[in-house]
Coordinates of N, CA, C and O in Angstrom, one line a residue:
X1 N -6.8 4.2 1.4 CA -6.2 3.2 1.0 C -5.5 2.6 1.6 O -4.5 2.8 2.4
X2 N -5.3 0.9 0.8 CA -4.5 -0.1 1.8 C -2.9 -0.1 1.3 O -2.5 0.2 0.1
X3 N -2.1 0.3 2.6 CA -0.7 -0.3 2.2 C -0.3 -1.4 2.9 O -1.1 -2.3 3.9
X4 N 1.0 -1.8 2.9 CA 1.9 -3.1 3.1 C 2.7 -2.9 3.8 O 3.0 -2.5 3.1
X5 N 3.4 -2.9 5.3 CA 4.5 -2.5 5.9 C 5.2 -3.6 4.9 O 5.1 -4.1 5.1
X6 N 6.3 -3.0 4.5 CA 7.8 -3.6 4.2 C 8.1 -4.7 5.3 O 9.3 -5.5 5.0
X7 N 8.1 -4.4 6.8 CA 8.9 -5.0 7.6 C 8.2 -5.8 8.6 O 8.3 -6.9 8.4
X8 N 7.1 -5.6 9.0 CA 6.0 -6.5 10.0 C 5.1 -6.9 8.9 O 4.5 -7.6 9.1
X9 N 5.0 -6.5 7.6 CA 3.9 -7.4 6.5 C 2.3 -7.0 7.2 O 1.6 -7.9 6.7
X10 N 2.3 -6.0 7.9 CA 1.2 -5.7 8.4 C 0.2 -4.7 7.5 O 0.7 -4.0 6.8
X11 N -1.2 -4.9 7.4 CA -2.0 -3.8 6.7 C -2.1 -2.3 7.3 O -2.2 -2.5 8.6
X12 N -1.7 -1.4 6.5 CA -1.9 -0.4 6.9 C -2.8 0.9 6.4 O -2.8 0.6 5.0
X13 N -3.6 1.2 6.8 CA -4.3 2.2 6.7 C -4.3 3.5 7.1 O -3.9 4.3 7.8
X14 N -3.7 4.8 5.9 CA -3.3 5.6 5.7 C -4.5 6.9 5.9 O -5.3 7.1 4.8
X15 N -4.2 7.8 6.7 CA -5.4 8.7 6.9 C -4.7 10.1 6.3 O -3.0 10.4 5.5
X16 N -5.7 11.8 6.3 CA -5.0 12.4 5.7 C -3.9 13.0 6.3 O -2.5 13.8 6.1
X17 N -4.0 13.0 7.8 CA -2.6 13.8 8.5 C -1.7 12.7 9.6 O -1.0 13.2 10.2
X18 N -2.1 11.3 8.9 CA -1.1 10.4 9.8 C 0.4 10.4 9.4 O 1.4 10.2 10.1
X19 N 1.2 10.6 8.2 CA 2.0 10.8 8.1 C 2.3 9.0 7.1 O 1.3 8.4 7.2
X20 N 3.6 9.1 6.9 CA 3.9 7.5 5.9 C 4.9 7.0 6.9 O 6.4 7.1 6.7
X21 N 4.0 6.4 8.0 CA 5.4 5.2 8.7 C 4.5 4.9 9.3 O 3.0 4.6 9.6
X22 N 4.2 3.7 9.4 CA 3.7 2.0 9.7 C 3.4 3.0 11.2 O 4.8 2.8 12.4
X23 N 2.3 2.2 12.1 CA 2.1 2.5 13.3 C 2.2 1.7 14.0 O 2.6 2.0 15.6
X24 N 2.7 0.2 13.5 CA 2.3 -0.9 14.2 C 4.3 -0.8 14.8 O 5.0 -1.6 15.9
X25 N 5.0 -0.7 13.5 CA 6.9 -0.4 13.9 C 7.6 0.5 13.6 O 8.6 0.1 14.0
X26 N 6.8 1.6 13.1 CA 7.7 2.7 12.9 C 8.2 2.6 11.3 O 8.4 4.0 11.1
X27 N 8.2 1.7 10.8 CA 9.2 1.6 9.5 C 8.3 2.6 8.1 O 7.4 3.1 8.4
X28 N 8.6 3.2 7.2 CA 9.0 4.3 6.6 C 8.5 3.8 5.1 O 8.2 4.7 4.3
X29 N 8.9 2.5 5.1 CA 8.8 2.1 3.9 C 7.0 1.7 3.4 O 7.1 0.1 4.1
X30 N 6.3 1.8 2.7 CA 5.0 1.3 2.4 C 4.7 0.5 1.4 O 5.1 1.3 0.6
X31 N 4.6 -0.2 1.1 CA 3.7 -0.9 -0.5 C 2.6 -0.4 -0.6 O 1.7 -1.2 0.5
X32 N 2.2 -0.4 -1.9 CA 0.8 -0.3 -2.2 C 0.4 -1.3 -2.7 O 0.8 -2.4 -3.5
X33 N -0.7 -1.7 -2.3 CA -1.7 -3.1 -2.6 C -1.9 -3.1 -3.7 O -2.8 -1.9 -4.2
X34 N -1.2 -4.2 -5.0 CA -2.0 -3.9 -6.3 C -3.4 -4.7 -5.9 O -4.3 -5.2 -5.5
X35 N -4.5 -4.4 -6.9 CA -5.4 -4.8 -7.2 C -6.1 -5.6 -7.7 O -4.8 -6.4 -8.8
X36 N -6.7 -6.9 -8.0 CA -6.7 -8.4 -8.4 C -7.3 -8.2 -9.9 O -7.7 -9.3 -10.3
X37 N -8.4 -7.1 -10.6 CA -8.8 -7.1 -11.0 C -7.7 -7.1 -12.9 O -6.2 -6.7 -12.8
X38 N -8.7 -8.0 -13.6 CA -7.8 -8.3 -14.5 C -7.9 -7.1 -15.7 O -9.2 -6.8 -16.5
X39 N -6.9 -6.5 -16.6 CA -6.8 -5.6 -16.8 C -6.6 -6.1 -18.8 O -5.8 -6.4 -18.9
X40 N -7.9 -5.7 -19.5 CA -7.1 -5.7 -21.1 C -6.6 -5.0 -21.8 O -7.2 -3.5 -21.5
X41 N -6.1 -4.8 -22.5 CA -4.9 -3.6 -23.4 C -5.2 -3.8 -25.1 O -5.1 -5.1 -25.3
X42 N -6.0 -2.7 -25.6 CA -6.3 -2.9 -27.2 C -5.1 -3.0 -27.5 O -4.0 -1.8 -27.8
X43 N -4.1 -3.7 -28.5 CA -2.8 -3.5 -29.2 C -3.5 -3.4 -30.8 O -4.3 -4.1 -31.1
X44 N -3.0 -2.0 -31.3 CA -3.5 -1.7 -33.1 C -2.1 -2.4 -33.9 O -1.3 -3.2 -33.5

């Protein structure tokens, strides 16, 4: 799954054992990338 570091803005791929830390700057706040798919919701 793809994340973006909130400090250095680089793309980060997390693996099972890597932990939650940017490998480039060491920052611990990563933002989940949103998909570009448009979803429709049925309203009754």
